């Protein structure tokens, strides 16, 4: 089993920055994707960004140029640096990992709240 624990969510003013962290416990193997999703009140959960085990990244258009994902494979940790935050970034941010073991398995963290005030 894999468990994901997020941290770093907070209340921040518009234009500010936050850094989220997510630590995985358990075996995530050598082929995996780690990423961040978010869900705002009344909206569906959406992909923010993810990164493969060999460092390829993918970003939602709404965060390109403002958010940066990175990972430390030795620590099984993924980070999300969020700059120039906007009120519309307010959401619960969920860490996600997809692990390849013959087939793909998916795991979720419990979420961390990010609130951006105007």
Short mmCIF file of C-alpha atoms in Angstrom, two decimals:
data_model
loop_
_atom_site.label_atom_id
_atom_site.label_comp_id
_atom_site.label_asym_id
_atom_site.label_seq_id
_atom_site.Cartn_x
_atom_site.Cartn_y
_atom_site.Cartn_z
CA UNK A 1 0.00 0.00 0.00
CA UNK A 2 0.99 3.60 -0.56
CA UNK A 3 0.08 6.49 1.72
CA UNK A 4 0.44 10.13 0.77
CA UNK A 5 0.67 12.94 3.30
CA UNK A 6 0.41 16.55 2.16
CA UNK A 7 1.47 19.68 4.00
CA UNK A 8 1.90 23.37 3.35
CA UNK A 9 -1.63 24.58 2.74
CA UNK A 10 -2.45 27.95 4.25
CA UNK A 11 -4.25 31.26 3.90
CA UNK A 12 -2.32 33.69 1.73
CA UNK A 13 -3.01 37.04 0.08
CA UNK A 14 -3.42 37.41 -3.64
CA UNK A 15 0.00 37.62 -5.30
CA UNK A 16 1.62 35.57 -2.57
CA UNK A 17 3.38 32.23 -2.66
CA UNK A 18 3.05 28.84 -1.03
CA UNK A 19 4.93 25.58 -1.25
CA UNK A 20 3.10 22.29 -0.86
CA UNK A 21 4.84 19.03 -0.05
CA UNK A 22 3.68 15.44 -0.34
CA UNK A 23 5.55 12.50 1.11
CA UNK A 24 4.81 8.95 -0.02
CA UNK A 25 5.25 5.96 2.22
CA UNK A 26 5.31 2.43 0.91
CA UNK A 27 6.64 1.19 -2.38
CA UNK A 28 6.06 3.43 -5.38
CA UNK A 29 8.52 1.57 -7.56
CA UNK A 30 10.63 3.12 -10.28
CA UNK A 31 7.85 3.85 -12.79
CA UNK A 32 5.31 6.29 -11.48
CA UNK A 33 3.73 9.69 -11.81
CA UNK A 34 3.24 12.06 -8.90
CA UNK A 35 1.08 15.11 -9.08
CA UNK A 36 -1.38 17.55 -7.66
CA UNK A 37 -5.08 17.93 -8.23
CA UNK A 38 -7.39 20.52 -6.75
CA UNK A 39 -11.06 20.82 -6.01
CA UNK A 40 -12.82 24.11 -5.38
CA UNK A 41 -16.27 24.24 -3.74
CA UNK A 42 -18.96 23.21 -6.20
CA UNK A 43 -16.45 22.19 -8.85
CA UNK A 44 -14.98 18.94 -10.06
CA UNK A 45 -11.51 17.86 -9.09
CA UNK A 46 -9.01 18.91 -11.74
CA UNK A 47 -5.42 18.15 -12.56
CA UNK A 48 -3.05 20.96 -11.67
CA UNK A 49 0.26 19.37 -12.59
CA UNK A 50 2.13 16.10 -12.54
CA UNK A 51 5.63 14.78 -13.03
CA UNK A 52 6.93 11.42 -14.15
CA UNK A 53 9.66 9.48 -12.40
CA UNK A 54 12.09 10.64 -15.11
CA UNK A 55 11.13 14.29 -14.66
CA UNK A 56 8.67 15.05 -17.45
CA UNK A 57 6.08 17.60 -16.36
CA UNK A 58 2.56 18.52 -17.34
CA UNK A 59 0.66 21.67 -16.27
CA UNK A 60 -2.88 22.92 -16.52
CA UNK A 61 -3.05 26.06 -18.66
CA UNK A 62 -4.39 28.05 -15.71
CA UNK A 63 -1.18 27.58 -13.70
CA UNK A 64 1.52 27.61 -16.38
CA UNK A 65 4.21 30.12 -15.56
CA UNK A 66 3.08 30.44 -11.94
CA UNK A 67 3.34 26.93 -10.47
CA UNK A 68 6.31 24.59 -10.54
CA UNK A 69 6.31 20.92 -9.67
CA UNK A 70 9.43 19.09 -8.59
CA UNK A 71 10.28 15.82 -6.93
CA UNK A 72 12.97 14.17 -4.84
CA UNK A 73 12.93 10.49 -5.71
CA UNK A 74 15.20 9.51 -2.83
CA UNK A 75 12.75 11.08 -0.38
CA UNK A 76 9.65 9.96 -2.32
CA UNK A 77 8.47 13.54 -2.09
CA UNK A 78 6.80 15.84 -4.58
CA UNK A 79 6.63 19.60 -4.20
CA UNK A 80 4.40 22.27 -5.65
CA UNK A 81 5.75 25.81 -5.63
CA UNK A 82 2.88 28.21 -6.21
CA UNK A 83 3.67 31.83 -7.03
CA UNK A 84 1.49 34.77 -8.00
CA UNK A 85 -1.48 33.12 -6.35
CA UNK A 86 -4.96 34.26 -7.31
CA UNK A 87 -8.28 33.92 -5.47
CA UNK A 88 -9.36 31.40 -8.12
CA UNK A 89 -6.55 29.12 -6.93
CA UNK A 90 -8.48 28.62 -3.70
CA UNK A 91 -9.20 24.91 -3.34
CA UNK A 92 -8.33 21.73 -1.53
CA UNK A 93 -5.15 20.42 -3.11
CA UNK A 94 -4.73 16.67 -3.31
CA UNK A 95 -1.54 14.75 -3.86
CA UNK A 96 -1.85 11.87 -6.30
CA UNK A 97 0.44 9.11 -7.40
CA UNK A 98 0.05 6.51 -10.11
CA UNK A 99 2.28 3.51 -9.68
CA UNK A 100 3.00 0.94 -12.34
CA UNK A 101 2.99 -2.68 -11.13
CA UNK A 102 2.13 -4.60 -14.30
CA UNK A 103 -0.97 -2.42 -14.33
CA UNK A 104 -1.37 1.09 -12.91
CA UNK A 105 -2.52 1.74 -9.34
CA UNK A 106 -3.64 5.15 -8.12
CA UNK A 107 -3.42 6.64 -4.63
CA UNK A 108 -4.64 9.90 -3.08
CA UNK A 109 -3.67 12.02 -0.13
CA UNK A 110 -6.18 13.51 2.28
CA UNK A 111 -5.88 17.03 0.87
CA UNK A 112 -4.61 20.35 2.12
CA UNK A 113 -6.54 23.62 2.01
CA UNK A 114 -5.17 26.58 0.08
CA UNK A 115 -7.08 29.83 0.47
CA UNK A 116 -6.12 32.96 -1.44
CA UNK A 117 -7.70 36.18 -0.25
CA UNK A 118 -8.23 39.15 -2.55
#
